[in-house]
Short mmCIF file of C-alpha atoms in Angstrom, two decimals:
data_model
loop_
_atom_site.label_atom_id
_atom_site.label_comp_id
_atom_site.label_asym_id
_atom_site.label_seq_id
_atom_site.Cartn_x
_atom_site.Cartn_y
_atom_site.Cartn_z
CA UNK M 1 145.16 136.00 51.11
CA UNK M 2 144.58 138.79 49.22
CA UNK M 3 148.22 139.14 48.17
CA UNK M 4 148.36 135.33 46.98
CA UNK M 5 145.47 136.41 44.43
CA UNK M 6 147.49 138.95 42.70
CA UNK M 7 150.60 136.76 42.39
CA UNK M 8 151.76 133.69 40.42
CA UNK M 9 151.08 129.94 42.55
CA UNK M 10 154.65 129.69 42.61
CA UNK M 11 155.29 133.38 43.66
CA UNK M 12 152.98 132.34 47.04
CA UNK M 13 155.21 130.22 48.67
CA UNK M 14 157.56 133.24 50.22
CA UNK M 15 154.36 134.70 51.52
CA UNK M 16 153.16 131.74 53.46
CA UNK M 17 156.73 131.73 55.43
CA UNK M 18 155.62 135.09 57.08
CA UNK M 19 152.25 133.39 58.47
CA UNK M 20 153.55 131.06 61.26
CA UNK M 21 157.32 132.51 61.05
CA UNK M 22 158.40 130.08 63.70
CA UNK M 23 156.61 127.36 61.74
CA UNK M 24 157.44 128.42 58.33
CA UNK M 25 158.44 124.30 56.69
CA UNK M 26 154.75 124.02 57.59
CA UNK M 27 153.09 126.67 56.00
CA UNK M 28 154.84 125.82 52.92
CA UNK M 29 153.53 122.38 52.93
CA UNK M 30 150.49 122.60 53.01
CA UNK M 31 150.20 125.53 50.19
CA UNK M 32 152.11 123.27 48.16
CA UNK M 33 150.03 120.40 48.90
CA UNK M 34 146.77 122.39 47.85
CA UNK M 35 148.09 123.92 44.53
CA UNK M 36 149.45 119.93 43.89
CA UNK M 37 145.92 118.68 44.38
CA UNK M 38 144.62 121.81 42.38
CA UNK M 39 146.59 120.95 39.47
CA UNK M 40 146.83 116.85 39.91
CA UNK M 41 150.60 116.94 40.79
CA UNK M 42 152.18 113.53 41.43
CA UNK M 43 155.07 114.11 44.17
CA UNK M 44 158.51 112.06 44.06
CA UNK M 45 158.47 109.64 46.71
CA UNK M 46 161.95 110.91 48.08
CA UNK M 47 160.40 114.19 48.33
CA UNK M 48 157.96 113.11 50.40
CA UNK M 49 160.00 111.76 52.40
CA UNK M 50 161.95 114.62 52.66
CA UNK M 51 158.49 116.69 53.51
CA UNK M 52 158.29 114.70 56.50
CA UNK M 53 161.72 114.81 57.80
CA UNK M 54 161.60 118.41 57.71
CA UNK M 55 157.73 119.12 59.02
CA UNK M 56 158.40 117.37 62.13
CA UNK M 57 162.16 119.23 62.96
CA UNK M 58 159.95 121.95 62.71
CA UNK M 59 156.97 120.43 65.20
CA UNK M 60 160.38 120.02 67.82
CA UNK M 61 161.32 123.60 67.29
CA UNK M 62 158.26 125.06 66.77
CA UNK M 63 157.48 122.80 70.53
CA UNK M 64 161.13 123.89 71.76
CA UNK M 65 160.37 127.67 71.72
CA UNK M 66 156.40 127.33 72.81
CA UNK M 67 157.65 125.51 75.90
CA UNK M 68 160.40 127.49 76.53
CA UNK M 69 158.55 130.67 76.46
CA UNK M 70 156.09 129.78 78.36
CA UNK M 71 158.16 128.61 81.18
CA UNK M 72 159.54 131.89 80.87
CA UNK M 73 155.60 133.68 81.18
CA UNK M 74 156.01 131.05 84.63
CA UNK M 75 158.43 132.73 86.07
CA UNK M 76 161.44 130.73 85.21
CA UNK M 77 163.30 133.87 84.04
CA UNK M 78 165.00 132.80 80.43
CA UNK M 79 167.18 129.55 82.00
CA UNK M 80 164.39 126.77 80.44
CA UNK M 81 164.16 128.91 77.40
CA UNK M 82 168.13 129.15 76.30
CA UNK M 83 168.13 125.33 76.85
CA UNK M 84 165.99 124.84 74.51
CA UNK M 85 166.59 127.22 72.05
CA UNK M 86 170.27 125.80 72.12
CA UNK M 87 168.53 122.48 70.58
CA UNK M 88 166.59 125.00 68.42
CA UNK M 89 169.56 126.52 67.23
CA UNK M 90 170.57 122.78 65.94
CA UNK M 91 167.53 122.11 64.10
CA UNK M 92 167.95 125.62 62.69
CA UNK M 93 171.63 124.48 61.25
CA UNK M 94 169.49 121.74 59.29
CA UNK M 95 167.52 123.76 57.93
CA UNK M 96 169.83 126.25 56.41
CA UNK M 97 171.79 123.49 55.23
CA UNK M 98 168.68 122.55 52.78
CA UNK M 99 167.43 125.83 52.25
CA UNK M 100 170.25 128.24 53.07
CA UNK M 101 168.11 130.14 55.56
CA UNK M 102 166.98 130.21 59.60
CA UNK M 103 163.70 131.48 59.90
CA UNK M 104 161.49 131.89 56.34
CA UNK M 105 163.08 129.00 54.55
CA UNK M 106 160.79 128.99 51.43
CA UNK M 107 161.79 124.99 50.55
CA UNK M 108 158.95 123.99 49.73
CA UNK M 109 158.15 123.60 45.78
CA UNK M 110 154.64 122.79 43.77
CA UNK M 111 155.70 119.05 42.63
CA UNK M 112 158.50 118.20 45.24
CA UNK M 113 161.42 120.60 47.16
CA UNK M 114 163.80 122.88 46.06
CA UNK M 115 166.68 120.83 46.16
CA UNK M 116 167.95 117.40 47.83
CA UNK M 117 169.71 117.58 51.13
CA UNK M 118 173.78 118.27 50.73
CA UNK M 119 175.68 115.32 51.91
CA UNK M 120 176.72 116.48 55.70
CA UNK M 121 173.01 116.53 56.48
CA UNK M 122 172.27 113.05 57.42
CA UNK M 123 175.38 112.60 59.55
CA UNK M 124 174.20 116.08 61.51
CA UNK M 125 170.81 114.73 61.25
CA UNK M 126 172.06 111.34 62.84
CA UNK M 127 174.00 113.13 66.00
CA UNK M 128 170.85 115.51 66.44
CA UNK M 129 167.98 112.13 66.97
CA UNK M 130 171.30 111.09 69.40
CA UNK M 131 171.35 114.01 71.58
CA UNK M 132 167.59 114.97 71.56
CA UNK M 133 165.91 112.49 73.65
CA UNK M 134 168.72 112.85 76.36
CA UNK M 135 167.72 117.12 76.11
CA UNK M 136 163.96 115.88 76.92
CA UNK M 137 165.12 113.40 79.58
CA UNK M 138 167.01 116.74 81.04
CA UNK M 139 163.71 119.39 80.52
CA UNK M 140 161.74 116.25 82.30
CA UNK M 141 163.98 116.08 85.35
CA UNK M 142 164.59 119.67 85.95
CA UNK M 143 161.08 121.35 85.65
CA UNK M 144 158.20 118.48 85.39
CA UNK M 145 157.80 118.50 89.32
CA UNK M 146 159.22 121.79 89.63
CA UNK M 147 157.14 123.50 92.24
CA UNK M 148 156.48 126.69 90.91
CA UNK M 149 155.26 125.49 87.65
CA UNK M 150 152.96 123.12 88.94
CA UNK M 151 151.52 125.93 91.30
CA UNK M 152 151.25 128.21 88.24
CA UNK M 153 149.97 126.10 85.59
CA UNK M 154 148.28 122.85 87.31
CA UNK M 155 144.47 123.51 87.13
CA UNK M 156 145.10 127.20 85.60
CA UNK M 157 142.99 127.93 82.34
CA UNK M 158 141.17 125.10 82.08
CA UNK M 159 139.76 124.51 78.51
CA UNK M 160 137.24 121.44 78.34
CA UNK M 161 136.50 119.09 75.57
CA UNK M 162 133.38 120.40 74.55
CA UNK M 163 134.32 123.76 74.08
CA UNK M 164 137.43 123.28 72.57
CA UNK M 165 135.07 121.39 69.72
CA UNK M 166 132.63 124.24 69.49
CA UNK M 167 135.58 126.70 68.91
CA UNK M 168 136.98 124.50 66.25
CA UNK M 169 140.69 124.35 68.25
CA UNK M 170 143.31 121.82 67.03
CA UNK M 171 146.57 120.70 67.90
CA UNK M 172 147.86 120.39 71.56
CA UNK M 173 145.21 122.94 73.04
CA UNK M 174 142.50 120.32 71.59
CA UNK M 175 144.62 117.25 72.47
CA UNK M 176 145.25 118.44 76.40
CA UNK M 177 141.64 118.19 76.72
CA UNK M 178 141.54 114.57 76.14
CA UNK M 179 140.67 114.70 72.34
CA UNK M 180 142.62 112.16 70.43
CA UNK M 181 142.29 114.08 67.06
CA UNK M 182 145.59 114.56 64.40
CA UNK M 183 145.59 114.43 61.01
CA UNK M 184 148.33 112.35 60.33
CA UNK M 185 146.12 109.95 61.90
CA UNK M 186 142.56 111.03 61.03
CA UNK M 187 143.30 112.09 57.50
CA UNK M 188 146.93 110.98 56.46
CA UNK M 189 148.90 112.89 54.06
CA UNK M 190 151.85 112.75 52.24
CA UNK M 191 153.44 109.59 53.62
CA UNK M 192 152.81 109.68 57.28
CA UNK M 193 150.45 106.55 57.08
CA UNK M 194 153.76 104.87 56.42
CA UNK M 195 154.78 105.45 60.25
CA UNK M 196 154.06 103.79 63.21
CA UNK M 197 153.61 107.02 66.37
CA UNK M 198 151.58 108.08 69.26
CA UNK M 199 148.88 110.47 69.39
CA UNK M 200 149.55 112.01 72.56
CA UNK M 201 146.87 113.61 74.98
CA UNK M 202 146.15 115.01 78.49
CA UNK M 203 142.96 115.00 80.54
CA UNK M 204 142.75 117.98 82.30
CA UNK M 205 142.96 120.90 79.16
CA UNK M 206 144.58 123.10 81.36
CA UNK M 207 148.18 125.06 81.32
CA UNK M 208 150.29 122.05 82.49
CA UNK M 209 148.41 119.13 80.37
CA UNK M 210 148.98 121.78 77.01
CA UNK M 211 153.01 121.90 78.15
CA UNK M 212 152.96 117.96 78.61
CA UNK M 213 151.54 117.22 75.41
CA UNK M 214 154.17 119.23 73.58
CA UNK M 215 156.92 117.45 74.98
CA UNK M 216 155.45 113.79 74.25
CA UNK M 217 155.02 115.16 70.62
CA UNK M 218 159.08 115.78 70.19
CA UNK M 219 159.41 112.74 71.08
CA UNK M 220 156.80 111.34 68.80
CA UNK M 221 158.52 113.49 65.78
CA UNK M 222 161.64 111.92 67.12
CA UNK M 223 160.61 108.43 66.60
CA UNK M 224 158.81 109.44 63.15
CA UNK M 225 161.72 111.36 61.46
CA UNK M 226 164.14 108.12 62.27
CA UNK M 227 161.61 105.99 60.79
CA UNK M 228 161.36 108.11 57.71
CA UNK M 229 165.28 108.19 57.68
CA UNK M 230 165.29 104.34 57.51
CA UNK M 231 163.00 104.29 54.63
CA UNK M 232 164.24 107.64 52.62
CA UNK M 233 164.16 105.81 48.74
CA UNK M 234 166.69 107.21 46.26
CA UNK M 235 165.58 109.39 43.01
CA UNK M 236 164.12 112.98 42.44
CA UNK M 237 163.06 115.43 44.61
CA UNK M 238 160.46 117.41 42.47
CA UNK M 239 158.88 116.62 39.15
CA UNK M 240 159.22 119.16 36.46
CA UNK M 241 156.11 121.85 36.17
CA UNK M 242 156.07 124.65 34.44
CA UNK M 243 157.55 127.80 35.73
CA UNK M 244 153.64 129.41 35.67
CA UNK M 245 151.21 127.06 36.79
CA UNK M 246 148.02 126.84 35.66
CA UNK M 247 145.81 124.25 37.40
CA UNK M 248 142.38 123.19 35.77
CA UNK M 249 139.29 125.55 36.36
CA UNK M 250 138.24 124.01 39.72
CA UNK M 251 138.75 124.12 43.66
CA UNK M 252 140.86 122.62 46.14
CA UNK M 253 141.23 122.07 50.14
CA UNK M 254 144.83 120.48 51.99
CA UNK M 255 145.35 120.83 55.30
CA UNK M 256 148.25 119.37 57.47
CA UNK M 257 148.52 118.89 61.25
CA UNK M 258 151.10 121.91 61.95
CA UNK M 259 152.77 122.01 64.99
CA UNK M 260 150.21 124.63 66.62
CA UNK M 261 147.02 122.21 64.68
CA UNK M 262 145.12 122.17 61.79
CA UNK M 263 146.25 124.74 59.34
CA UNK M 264 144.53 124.43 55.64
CA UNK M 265 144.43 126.42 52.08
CA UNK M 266 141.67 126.28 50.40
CA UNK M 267 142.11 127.55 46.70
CA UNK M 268 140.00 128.40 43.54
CA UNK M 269 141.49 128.21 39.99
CA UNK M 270 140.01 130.14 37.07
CA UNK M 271 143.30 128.38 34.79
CA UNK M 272 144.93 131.91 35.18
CA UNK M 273 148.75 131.85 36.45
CA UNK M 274 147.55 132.87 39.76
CA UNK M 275 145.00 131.21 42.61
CA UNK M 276 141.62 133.33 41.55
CA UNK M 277 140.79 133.20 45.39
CA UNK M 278 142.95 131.81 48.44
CA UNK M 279 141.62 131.69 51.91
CA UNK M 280 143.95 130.14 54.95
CA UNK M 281 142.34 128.33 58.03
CA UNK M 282 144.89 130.02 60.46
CA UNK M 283 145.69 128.02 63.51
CA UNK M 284 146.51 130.46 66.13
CA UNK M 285 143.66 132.61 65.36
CA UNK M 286 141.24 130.03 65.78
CA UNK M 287 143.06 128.29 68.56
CA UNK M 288 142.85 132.11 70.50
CA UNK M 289 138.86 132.49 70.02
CA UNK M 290 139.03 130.72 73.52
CA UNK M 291 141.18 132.73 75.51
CA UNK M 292 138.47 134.70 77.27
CA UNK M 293 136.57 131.72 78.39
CA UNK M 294 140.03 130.31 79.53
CA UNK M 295 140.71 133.43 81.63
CA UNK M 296 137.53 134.06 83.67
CA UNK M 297 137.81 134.14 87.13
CA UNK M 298 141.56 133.64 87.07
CA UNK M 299 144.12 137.04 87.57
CA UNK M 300 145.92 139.56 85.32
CA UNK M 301 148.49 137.13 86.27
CA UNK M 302 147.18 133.44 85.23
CA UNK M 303 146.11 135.53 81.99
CA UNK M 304 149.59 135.89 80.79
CA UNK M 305 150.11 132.19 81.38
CA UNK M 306 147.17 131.22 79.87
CA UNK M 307 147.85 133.03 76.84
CA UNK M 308 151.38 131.76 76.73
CA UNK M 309 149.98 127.79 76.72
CA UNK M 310 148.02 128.37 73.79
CA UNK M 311 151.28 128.79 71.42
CA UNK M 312 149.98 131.36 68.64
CA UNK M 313 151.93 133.20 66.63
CA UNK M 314 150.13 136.77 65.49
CA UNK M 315 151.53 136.54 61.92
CA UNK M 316 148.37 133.88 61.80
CA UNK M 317 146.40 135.89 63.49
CA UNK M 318 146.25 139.35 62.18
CA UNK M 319 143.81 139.84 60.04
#
């Protein structure tokens, strides 16, 4: 935050990769999204598009890895987790296709994105929503009813509705409780109002019903990204602003539905080149603030797999 303040609007989109660095698409977004609304940017309509494609291949691998490592805190020694970071690995390809990177992919751009996707990424796109649902179908059959899991997780770290409210959690940890709360539905953005999906939830808000909810939501981001694919327009990707930015004297609050929840910049302008103040609403760290209620009366043991099934990532949290 402090860093953003002492650089140009434009020069704070590399720093917002290293927040959620296994969600980076995502943190881009929604900085872009605030400076846009700071400044009264109009975004392309194939940019948007292009937004969406991209945020939710990063909800599935952003999912793949949460899953995978917490099968992995389980027990399930690394098997789970090199399945589905082999489907990772695919979405990864995509990415540095667009951006020419695999892990901070700084794409992103005040008034659109960098560039337009090269011409071999729809067809790898296309084989990628073809193979997916049949990878699910596989993690589904293999480790749904698997015994050891259900031991390990089923009734483990229970999280209930009300607190989860009080401690201001998003995302899957809020929706395994029963709370039917995303902002592509409660607050749309960009062009996700557009789409017709699922808001997927569990009952329980322990270990297992946080897993289960992340693997309905790849399949949600499945049905979402094809949808967008089908309606991608033609035209530009960004609109032309200058180089240094300098939104009105004023103040300005986006947030997105990330893969791990709510994650939001709130910025001030004083019309200087750079954001006079920045604060983030980070995700994991307020998604953690209910970890020890979680773990009480539960072992050393549960705690590791309760911490694994709330999915942070302490680039968010470190403060």
């Amino acid at each position: 935050e402090k860093l953003a303040e002492e650089r140009t609007y434009t020069g704070v989109i590399p720093l917002t990769d290293r927040l959620d660095y296994i969600s980076s698409m995502s943190n881009n977004l929604a900085y872009v999204m605030a400076v846009e609304k700071l400044a009264g940017i109009k975004v392309p309509e194939r940019a948007e598009y292009l937004r969406v494609i991209m945020a939710e291949l990063q909800r599935i691998c952003n999912h793949l890895i949460a899953v995978g490592s917490f099968f992995n805190d389980c027990g399930a020694y690394f098997t789970p987790f090199l399945h589905m970071y082999r489907e990772r690995e695919k979405i990864i390809d995509l990415f540095e296709m667009v951006s020419g990177q695999r892990l901070t992919y700084n794409y992103m751009r005040i008034g659109g994105v960098s560039q337009d996707i090269p011409e071999e990424f729809l067809p790898a796109l296309g084989r990628f929503l073809a193979q997916m649902p049949r990878c699910i179908d596989e993690y589904d059959l293999f480790l749904k009813e698997n015994e050891i899991l259900l031991a390990r997780s089923k009734g483990v770290g229970i999280l209930t509705r009300e607190k989860a409210i009080n401690c201001s959690i998003t995302g899957p940890v809020l929706r395994a409780t029963g709370v039917k709360w995303d902002l592509r539905k409660a607050d749309p953005y960009s062009v996700y109002d557009r789409f017709e999906f699922d808001i997927p939830t569990g009952s329980a808000g322990d270990c297992y019903d946080r897993y289960r909810v992340r693997i309905a939501e790849m399949r949600q981001s499945l049905r979402i990204i094809e949808q967008a694919l089908k309606q991608l327009p033609s035209g530009p990707v960004r609109v032309e602003v200058p180089h240094l930015v300098r939104p009105p004297v004023g103040e300005a609050y986006a947030h997105i539905e990330s893969p791990k929840g709510e994650l939001a910049f709130y910025l001030v302008s004083d019309n200087s080149i750079a954001p006079y103040r920045c604060h983030i609403r980070p995700t994991s760290l307020l998604n953690l603030s209910a970890l020890r209620d979680m773990a009480i009366g539960w072992k050393i043991a549960d705690l590791i797999i309760i911490f694994g099934s709330i999915d942070i990532c302490l680039g968010e949290v470190d403060r």
